[in-house]
Coordinates of C-alpha atoms in Angstrom, one line a residue:
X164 CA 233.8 182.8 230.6
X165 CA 236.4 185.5 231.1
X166 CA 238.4 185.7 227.7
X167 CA 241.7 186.2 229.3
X168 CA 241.1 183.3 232.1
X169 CA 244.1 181.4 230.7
X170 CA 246.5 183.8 230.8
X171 CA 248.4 184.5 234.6
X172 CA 247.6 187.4 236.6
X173 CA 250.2 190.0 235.5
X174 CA 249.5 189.0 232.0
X175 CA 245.6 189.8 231.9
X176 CA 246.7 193.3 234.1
X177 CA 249.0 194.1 230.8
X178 CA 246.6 193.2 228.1
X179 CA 243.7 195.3 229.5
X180 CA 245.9 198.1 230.0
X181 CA 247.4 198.1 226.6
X182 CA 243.8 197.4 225.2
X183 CA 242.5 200.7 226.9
X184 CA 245.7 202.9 225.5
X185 CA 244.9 200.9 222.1
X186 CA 241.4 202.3 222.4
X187 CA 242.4 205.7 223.8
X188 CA 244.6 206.1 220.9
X189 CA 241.3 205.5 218.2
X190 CA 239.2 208.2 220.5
X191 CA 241.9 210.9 220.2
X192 CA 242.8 211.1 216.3
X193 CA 240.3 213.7 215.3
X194 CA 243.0 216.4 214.8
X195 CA 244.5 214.8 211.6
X196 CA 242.5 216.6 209.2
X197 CA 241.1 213.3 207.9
X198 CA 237.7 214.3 208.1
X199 CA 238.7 216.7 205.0
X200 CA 241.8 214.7 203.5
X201 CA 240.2 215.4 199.8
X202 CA 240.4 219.1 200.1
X203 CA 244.1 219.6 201.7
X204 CA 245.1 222.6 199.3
X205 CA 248.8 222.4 200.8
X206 CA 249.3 219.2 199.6
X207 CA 247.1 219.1 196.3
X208 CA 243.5 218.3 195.8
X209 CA 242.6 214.7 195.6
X210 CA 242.7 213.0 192.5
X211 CA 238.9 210.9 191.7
X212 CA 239.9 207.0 189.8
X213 CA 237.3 204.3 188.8
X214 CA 239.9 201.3 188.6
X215 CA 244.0 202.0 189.1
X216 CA 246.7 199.5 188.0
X217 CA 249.8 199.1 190.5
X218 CA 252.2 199.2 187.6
X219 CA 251.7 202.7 185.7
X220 CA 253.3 203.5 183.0
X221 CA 254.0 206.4 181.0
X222 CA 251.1 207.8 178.7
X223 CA 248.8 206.0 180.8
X224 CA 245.8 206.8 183.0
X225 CA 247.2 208.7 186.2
X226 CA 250.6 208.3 185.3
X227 CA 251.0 212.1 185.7
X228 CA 249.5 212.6 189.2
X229 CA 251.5 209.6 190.3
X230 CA 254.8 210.8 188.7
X231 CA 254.3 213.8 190.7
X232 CA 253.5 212.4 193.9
X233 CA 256.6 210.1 194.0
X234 CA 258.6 213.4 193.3
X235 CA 256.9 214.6 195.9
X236 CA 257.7 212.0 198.2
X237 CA 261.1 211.5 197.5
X238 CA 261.6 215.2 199.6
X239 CA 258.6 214.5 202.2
X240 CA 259.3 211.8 204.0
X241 CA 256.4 212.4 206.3
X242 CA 254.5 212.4 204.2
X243 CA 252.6 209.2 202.6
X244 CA 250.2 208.6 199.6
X245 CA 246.7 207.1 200.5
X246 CA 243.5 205.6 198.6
X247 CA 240.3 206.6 200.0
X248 CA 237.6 204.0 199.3
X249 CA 233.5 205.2 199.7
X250 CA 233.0 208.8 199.8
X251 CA 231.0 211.3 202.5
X252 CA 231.0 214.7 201.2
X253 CA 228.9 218.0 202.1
X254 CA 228.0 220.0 204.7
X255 CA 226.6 219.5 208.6
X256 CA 228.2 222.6 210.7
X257 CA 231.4 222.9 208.7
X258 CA 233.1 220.8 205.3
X259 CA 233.7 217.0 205.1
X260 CA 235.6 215.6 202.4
X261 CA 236.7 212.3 203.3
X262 CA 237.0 208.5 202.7
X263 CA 235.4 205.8 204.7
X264 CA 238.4 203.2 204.5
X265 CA 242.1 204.4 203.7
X266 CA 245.3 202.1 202.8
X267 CA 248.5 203.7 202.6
X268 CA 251.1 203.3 199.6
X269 CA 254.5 202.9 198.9
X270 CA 255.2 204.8 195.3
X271 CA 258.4 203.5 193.6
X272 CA 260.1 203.9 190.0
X273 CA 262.2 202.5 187.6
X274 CA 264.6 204.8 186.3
X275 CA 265.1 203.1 183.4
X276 CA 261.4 202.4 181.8
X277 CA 259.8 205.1 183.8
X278 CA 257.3 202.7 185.0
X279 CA 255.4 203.9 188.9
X280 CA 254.8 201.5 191.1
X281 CA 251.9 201.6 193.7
X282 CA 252.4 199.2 196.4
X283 CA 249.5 199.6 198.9
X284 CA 250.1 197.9 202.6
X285 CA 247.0 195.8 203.5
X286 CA 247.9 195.8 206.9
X287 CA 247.1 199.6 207.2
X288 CA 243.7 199.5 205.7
X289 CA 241.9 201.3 208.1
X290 CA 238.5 202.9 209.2
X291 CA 238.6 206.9 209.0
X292 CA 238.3 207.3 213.1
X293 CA 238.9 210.8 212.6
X294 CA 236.0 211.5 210.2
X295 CA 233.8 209.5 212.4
X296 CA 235.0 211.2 215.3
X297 CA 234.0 215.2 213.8
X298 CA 230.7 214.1 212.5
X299 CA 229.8 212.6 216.0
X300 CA 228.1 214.2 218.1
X301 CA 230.4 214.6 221.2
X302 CA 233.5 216.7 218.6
X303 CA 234.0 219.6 220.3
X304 CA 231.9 219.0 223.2
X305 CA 233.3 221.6 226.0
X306 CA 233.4 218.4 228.6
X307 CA 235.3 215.8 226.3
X308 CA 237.5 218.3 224.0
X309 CA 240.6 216.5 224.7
X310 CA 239.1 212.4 223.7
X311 CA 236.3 213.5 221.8
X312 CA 235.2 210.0 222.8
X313 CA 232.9 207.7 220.6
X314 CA 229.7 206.7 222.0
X315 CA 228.8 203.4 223.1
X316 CA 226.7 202.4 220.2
X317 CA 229.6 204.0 217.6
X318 CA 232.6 202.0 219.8
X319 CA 230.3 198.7 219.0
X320 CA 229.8 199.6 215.4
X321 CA 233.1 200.2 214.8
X322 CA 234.3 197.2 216.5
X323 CA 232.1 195.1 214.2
X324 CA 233.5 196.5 210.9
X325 CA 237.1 196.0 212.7
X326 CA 236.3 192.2 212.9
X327 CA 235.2 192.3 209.3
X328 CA 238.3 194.4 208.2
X329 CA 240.9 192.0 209.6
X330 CA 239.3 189.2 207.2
X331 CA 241.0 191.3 204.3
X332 CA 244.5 189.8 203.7
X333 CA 245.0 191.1 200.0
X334 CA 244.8 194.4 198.1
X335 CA 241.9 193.9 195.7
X336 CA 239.7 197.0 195.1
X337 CA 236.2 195.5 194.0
X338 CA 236.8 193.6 197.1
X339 CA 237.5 196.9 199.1
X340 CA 235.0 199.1 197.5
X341 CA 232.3 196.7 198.0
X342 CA 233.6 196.7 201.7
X343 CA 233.3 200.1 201.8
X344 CA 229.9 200.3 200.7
X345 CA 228.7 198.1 203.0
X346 CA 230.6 199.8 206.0
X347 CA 228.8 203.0 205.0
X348 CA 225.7 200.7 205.4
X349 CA 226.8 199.3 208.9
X350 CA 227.5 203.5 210.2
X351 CA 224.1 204.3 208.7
X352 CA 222.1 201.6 210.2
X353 CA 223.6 201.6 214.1
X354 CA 224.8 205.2 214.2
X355 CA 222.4 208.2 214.6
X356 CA 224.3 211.2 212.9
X357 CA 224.7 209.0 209.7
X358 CA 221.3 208.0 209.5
X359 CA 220.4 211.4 207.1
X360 CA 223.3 210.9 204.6
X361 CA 222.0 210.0 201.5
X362 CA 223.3 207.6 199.0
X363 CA 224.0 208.8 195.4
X364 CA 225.3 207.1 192.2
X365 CA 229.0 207.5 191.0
X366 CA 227.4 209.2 187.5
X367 CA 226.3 212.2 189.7
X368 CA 229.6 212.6 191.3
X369 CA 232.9 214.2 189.2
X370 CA 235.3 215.6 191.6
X371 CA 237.4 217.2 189.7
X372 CA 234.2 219.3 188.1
X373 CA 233.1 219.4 192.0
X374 CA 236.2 220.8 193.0
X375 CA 236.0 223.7 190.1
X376 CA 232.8 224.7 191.6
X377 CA 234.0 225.0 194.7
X378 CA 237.2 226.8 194.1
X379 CA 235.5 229.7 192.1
X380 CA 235.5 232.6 193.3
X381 CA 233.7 235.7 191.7
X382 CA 235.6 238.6 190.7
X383 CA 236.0 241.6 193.2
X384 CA 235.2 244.0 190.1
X385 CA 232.1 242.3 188.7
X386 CA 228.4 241.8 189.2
X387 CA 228.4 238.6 190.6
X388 CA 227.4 238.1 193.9
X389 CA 229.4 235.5 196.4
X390 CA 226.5 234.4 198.2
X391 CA 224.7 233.9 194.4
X392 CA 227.5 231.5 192.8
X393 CA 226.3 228.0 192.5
X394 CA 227.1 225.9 195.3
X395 CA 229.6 222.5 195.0
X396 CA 228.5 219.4 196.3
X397 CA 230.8 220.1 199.3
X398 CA 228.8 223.0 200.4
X399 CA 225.4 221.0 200.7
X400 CA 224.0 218.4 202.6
X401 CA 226.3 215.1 203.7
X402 CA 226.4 212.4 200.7
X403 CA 227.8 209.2 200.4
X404 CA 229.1 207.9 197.3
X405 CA 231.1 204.7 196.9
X406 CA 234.2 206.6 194.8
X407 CA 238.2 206.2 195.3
X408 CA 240.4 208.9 195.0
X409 CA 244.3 209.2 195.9
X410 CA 245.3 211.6 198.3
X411 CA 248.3 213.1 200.3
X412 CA 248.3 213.2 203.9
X413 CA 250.9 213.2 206.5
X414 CA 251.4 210.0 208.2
X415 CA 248.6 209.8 211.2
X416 CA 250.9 208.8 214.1
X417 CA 247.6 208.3 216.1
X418 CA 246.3 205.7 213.7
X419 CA 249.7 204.1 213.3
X420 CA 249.8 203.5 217.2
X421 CA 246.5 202.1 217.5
X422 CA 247.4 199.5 214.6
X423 CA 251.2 198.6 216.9
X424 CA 248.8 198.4 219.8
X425 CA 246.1 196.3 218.2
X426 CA 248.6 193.8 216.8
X427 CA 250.6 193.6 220.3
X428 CA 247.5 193.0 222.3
X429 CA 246.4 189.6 219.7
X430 CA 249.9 188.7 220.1
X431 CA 250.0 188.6 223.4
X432 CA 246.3 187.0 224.1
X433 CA 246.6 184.7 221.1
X434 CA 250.2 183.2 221.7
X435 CA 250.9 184.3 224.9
X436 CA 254.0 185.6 223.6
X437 CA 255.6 189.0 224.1
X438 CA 257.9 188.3 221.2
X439 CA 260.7 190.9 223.3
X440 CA 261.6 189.6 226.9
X441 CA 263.1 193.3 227.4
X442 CA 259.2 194.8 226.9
X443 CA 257.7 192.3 228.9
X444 CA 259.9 193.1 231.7
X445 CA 259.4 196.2 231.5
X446 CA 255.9 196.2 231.1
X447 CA 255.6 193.8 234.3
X448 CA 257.4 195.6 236.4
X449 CA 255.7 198.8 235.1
X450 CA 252.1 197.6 235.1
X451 CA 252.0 194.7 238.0
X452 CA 253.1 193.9 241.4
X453 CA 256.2 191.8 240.8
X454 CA 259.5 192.6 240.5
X455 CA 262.1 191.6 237.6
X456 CA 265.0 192.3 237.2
X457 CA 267.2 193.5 234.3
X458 CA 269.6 191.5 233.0
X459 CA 273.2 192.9 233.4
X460 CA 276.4 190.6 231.2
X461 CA 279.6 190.9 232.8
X462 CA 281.3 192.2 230.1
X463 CA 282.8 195.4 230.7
X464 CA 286.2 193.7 230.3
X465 CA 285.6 192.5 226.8
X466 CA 284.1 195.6 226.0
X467 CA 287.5 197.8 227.0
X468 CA 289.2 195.9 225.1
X469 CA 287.1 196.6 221.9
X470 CA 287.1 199.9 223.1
X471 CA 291.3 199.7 223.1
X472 CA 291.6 198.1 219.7
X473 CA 288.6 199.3 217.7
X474 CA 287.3 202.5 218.7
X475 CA 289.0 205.7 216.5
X476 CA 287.2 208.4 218.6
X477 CA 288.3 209.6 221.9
X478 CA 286.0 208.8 224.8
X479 CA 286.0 210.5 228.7
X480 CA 285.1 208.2 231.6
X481 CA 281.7 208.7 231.6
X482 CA 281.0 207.9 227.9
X483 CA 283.1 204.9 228.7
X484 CA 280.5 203.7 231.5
X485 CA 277.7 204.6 228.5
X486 CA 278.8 201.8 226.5
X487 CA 279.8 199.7 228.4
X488 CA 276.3 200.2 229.9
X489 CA 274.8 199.7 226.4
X490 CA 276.0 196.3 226.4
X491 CA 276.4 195.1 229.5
X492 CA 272.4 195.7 230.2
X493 CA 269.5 194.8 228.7
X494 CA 268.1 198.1 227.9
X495 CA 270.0 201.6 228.6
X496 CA 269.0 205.0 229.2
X497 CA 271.8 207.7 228.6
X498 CA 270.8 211.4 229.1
X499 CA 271.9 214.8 229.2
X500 CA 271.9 218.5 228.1
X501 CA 272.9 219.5 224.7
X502 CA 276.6 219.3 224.3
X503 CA 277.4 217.2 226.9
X504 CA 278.4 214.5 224.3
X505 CA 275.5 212.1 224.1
X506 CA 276.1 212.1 219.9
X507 CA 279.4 211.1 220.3
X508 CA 278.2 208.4 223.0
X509 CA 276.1 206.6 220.4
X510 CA 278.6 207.0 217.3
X511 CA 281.0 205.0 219.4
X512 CA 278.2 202.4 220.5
X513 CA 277.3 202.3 216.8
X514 CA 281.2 201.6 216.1
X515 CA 281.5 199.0 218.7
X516 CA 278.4 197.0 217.2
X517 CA 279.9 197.0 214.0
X518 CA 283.2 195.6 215.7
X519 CA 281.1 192.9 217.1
X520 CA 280.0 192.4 213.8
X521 CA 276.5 192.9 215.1
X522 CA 273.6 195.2 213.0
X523 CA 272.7 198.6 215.1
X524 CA 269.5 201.2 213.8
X525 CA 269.6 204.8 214.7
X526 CA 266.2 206.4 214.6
X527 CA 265.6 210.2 215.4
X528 CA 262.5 212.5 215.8
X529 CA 265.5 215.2 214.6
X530 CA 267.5 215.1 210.9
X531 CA 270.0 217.3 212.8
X532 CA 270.8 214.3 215.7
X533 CA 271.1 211.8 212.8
X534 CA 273.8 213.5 210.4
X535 CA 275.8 214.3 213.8
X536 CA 276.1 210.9 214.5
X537 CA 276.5 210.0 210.5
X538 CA 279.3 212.6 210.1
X539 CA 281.0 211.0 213.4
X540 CA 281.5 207.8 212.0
X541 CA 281.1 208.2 208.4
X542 CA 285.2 208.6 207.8
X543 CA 285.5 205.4 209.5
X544 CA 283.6 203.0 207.6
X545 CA 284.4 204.6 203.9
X546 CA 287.1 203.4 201.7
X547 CA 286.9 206.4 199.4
X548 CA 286.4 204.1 196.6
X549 CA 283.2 203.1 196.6
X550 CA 282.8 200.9 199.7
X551 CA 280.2 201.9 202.3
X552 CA 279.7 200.5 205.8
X553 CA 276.7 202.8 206.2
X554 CA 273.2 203.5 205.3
X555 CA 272.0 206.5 206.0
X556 CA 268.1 207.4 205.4
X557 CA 267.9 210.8 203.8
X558 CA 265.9 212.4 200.7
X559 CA 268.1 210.9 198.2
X560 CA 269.0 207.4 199.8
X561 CA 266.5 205.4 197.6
X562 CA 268.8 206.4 195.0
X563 CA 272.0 205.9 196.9
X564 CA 271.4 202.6 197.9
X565 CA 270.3 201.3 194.7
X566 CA 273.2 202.5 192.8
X567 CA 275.0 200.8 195.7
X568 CA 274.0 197.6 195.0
X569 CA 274.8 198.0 191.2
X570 CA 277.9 198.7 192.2
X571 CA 278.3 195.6 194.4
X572 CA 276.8 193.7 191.8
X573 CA 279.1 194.8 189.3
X574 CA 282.0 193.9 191.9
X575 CA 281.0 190.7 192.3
X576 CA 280.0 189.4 189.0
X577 CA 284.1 188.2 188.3
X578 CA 284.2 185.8 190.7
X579 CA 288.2 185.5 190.0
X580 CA 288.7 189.1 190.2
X581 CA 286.3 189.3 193.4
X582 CA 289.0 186.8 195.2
X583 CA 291.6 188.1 194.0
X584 CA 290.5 191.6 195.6
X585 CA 289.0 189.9 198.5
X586 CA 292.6 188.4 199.0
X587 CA 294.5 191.5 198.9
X588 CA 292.1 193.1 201.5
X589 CA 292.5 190.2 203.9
X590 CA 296.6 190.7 203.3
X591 CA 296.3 194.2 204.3
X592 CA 293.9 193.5 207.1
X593 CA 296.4 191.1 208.4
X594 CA 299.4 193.9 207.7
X595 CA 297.1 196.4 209.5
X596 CA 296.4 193.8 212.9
X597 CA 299.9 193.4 213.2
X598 CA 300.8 197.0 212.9
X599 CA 298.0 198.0 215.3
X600 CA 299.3 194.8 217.7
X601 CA 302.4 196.8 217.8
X602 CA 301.3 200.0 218.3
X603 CA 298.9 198.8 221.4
X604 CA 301.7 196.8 222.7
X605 CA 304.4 200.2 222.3
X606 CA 301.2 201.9 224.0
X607 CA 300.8 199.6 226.8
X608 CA 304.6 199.9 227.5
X609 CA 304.3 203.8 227.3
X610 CA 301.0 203.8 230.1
X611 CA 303.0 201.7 231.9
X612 CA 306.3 204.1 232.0
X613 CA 303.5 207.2 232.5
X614 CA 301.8 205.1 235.7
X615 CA 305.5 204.9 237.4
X616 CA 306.3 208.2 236.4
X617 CA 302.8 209.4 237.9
X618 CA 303.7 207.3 241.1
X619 CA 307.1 209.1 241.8
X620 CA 305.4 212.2 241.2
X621 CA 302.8 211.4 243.8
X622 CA 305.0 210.3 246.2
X623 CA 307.7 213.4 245.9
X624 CA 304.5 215.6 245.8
X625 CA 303.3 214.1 248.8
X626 CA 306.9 214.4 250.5
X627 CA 306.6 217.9 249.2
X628 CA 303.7 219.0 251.1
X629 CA 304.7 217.4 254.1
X630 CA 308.3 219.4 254.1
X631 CA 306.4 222.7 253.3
X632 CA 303.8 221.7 255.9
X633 CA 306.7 221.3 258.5
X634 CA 308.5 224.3 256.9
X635 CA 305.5 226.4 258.4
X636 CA 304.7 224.7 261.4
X637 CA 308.4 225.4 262.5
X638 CA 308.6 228.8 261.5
X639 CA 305.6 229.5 263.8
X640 CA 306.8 227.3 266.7
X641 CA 310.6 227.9 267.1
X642 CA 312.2 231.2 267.4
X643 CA 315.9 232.1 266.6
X644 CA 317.9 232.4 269.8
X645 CA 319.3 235.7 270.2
X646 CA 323.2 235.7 270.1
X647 CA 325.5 237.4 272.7

């Protein structure tokens, strides 16, 4: 029986497309440099570990290397920290260095005691596609150089281990390791190019000694030889060894969509539940032959006058239309060339939401896009003594935010005190409404004066032209009558 037979029509059209981009997306990750993560020079050789405790502390095994890694991080953002579990190392047309299974991490630390926290995410423990994918035999093949795609036997493999890996629901590293060994098993029993990588014990494997070997380079003035300097265990034939080590990467965007993708398509086929209305719409209308519509609020009125009461920025017509586009719609597309004011569209969307006392995100691919928009509304939601209305995500906003919350703490831990403030803010709040009541209302009086004064000059403009019109019509259609 068909497994999607009880969902409808369109629904069954949208899972197996998002299924074949969710596959697509595993078949074209083999540019990553995962297949030699453990060599990455730029970011720092990877560091070998037999056990590792999630709470480090100072003077403690690999409290160093992870000290300098969550310095690191704090200025990388796109850049994460990994554990590699089970090891394939050596040599078969060019260098591997890579894990079979990688989690990523979360490295945090208290300021106070020093202490490094790992936090590894279990839901993005994950096979190394893009290791699998160089040491198949279709990498690079001049007909498939853009998908590199798996073959039909390594697609079934993989799919079998994928079952087995969604059964882990906790971090535990004999648990993990022992699932990495017997993944390496799995590959080397059902996939051809892993059947000649030999198994060796963890005693005959030291990376950091590895490493040394492999770095060394004779010098230019002596007798040694290059081609006579003994060879690292990187430069000989493939090896699997079930060994962790902690590495740097940047963050695989390839392998992070085929995860969204993965857990979209369950969600879908298991509860038959987009979880967004605004994606499934789109995604029907998109992907099937029925029509939906988007949902438009008619709320443009309510939105001027947010706009008229709450908005400190200037705004032209069309950025007027934006937002009230924004909200009136269900989804919104605003675009344009540079400088035509698409920054300040969204700082006064992101305004408005707060003045709807609703929560807004601002994601960018570019810092630059993100601190014009934080500079925009920045002034407006800062009291200059302390209080912030807004977080912004930069290199040092770990930081920010957790003195922030020390500071609201320390705020609100007099409860008397806190009402007391809290009291005077609502009495100026209310002195401010009036005040800005009054100013609207002097406004409104003053648009009104300006639309009669507009009107009269319309109308003697118009009664202008038309006497200048006639002026010249007469002057070309009489002539003065001769006297005498």
């Amino acid at each position: 029986m068909n497994e999607l037979a009880h969902h409808s029509q369109n629904t069954q059209r949208i899972i197996a497309y998002l299924s074949y981009l969710r596959d697509i997306s595993r078949k074209i990750i083999s540019r990553n440099g995962f297949e030699k993560c453990l060599l990455n020079k730029t970011l720092g050789y990877a560091v070998q570990f037999e056990d590792l405790a999630l709470e480090v502390k100072p003077n403690e095994n690999h409290y160093n290397e992870l000290n300098n890694y969550y310095g690191f991080l704090q200025k990388n953002h796109d850049k994460k920290l990994f554990i590699g579990f089970g090891t394939v190392v050596g040599t078969r047309k060019r260098i591997f260095a890579a894990p079979i299974l990688t989690i990523q991490c979360e490295v945090a630390k208290d300021e106070t005691s020093h202490t490094i926290y790992v936090e590894p995410d279990i839901g993005t423990l994950n096979i190394n596609y893009d290791f699998i994918s160089a040491l198949s035999t279709n990498y690079q093949n001049e007909e498939d150089d853009v998908m590199n795609a798996l073959t039909e036997d390594e697609n079934r493999t993989l799919e079998n281990v994928e079952s087995l890996l969604k059964e882990i629901y906790q971090f535990d590293f004999q648990n993990i390791n022992r699932f990495a060994l017997e993944t390496f098993d799995e590959l080397k029993n059902k996939i051809e190019h892993f059947k000649n990588i030999v198994q060796i014990q963890k005693s005959e494997y030291n990376f950091r000694r590895e490493l040394q070997i492999y770095s060394y380079r004779p010098p230019k003035n002596g007798n040694e030889k290059k081609k006579d300097r003994e060879k690292s265990i990187f430069e000989k034939d493939l090896v699997f060894v079930n060994a962790n080590h902690l590495f740097l990467s940047l963050i695989p965007d390839q392998l992070s969509t085929y995860e969204a993708l993965n857990s979209f398509v369950q969600t879908i086929d298991e509860e038959n539940d987009f979880k967004n209305p605004v994606v499934e719409k789109l995604l029907i209308n998109a992907l099937t032959d029925e029509s939906i519509e988007i949902d438009r609020m008619p709320i443009e009125d309510d939105i001027q006058k947010i706009i008229d009461k709450h908005i400190p920025i200037s705004l032209s017509n069309c950025q007027i239309q934006g937002l009230k586009n924004a909200w009136a719609n269900e989804i919104s597309y605003i675009q344009g060339p540079p400088g035509t004011g698409k920054s300040h569209t969204i700082s006064a969307i992101v305004l408005s939401a707060i003045a709807m006392n609703k929560k807004v995100l601002v994601l960018s691919q570019k810092t630059a896009a993100l601190q014009v928009v934080n500079k925009k509304i920045e002034p407006f939601l800062t009291d200059g003594d302390g209080l912030l209305g807004i977080c912004y995500y930069d290199i040092s906003a770990r930081k920010k935010i957790k003195n922030y919350c020390g500071f609201l703490k320390e705020q609100t831990s007099n409860s008397t005190q806190f009402k007391r403030n809290n009291s005077i803010i609502n009495t100026k709040l209310e002195e401010l409404e009036t005040k800005l009541t009054a100013k609207l209302k002097d406004l409104k009086s003053e648009r009104t004066k300006l639309d009669r004064a507009l009107e009269k000059q319309r109308y003697f403009k118009d009664i202008n032209e038309t006497f200048l019109t006639e002026l010249k019509r007469l002057s070309i259609d009489y002539y003065e009558i001769p006297k005498g």
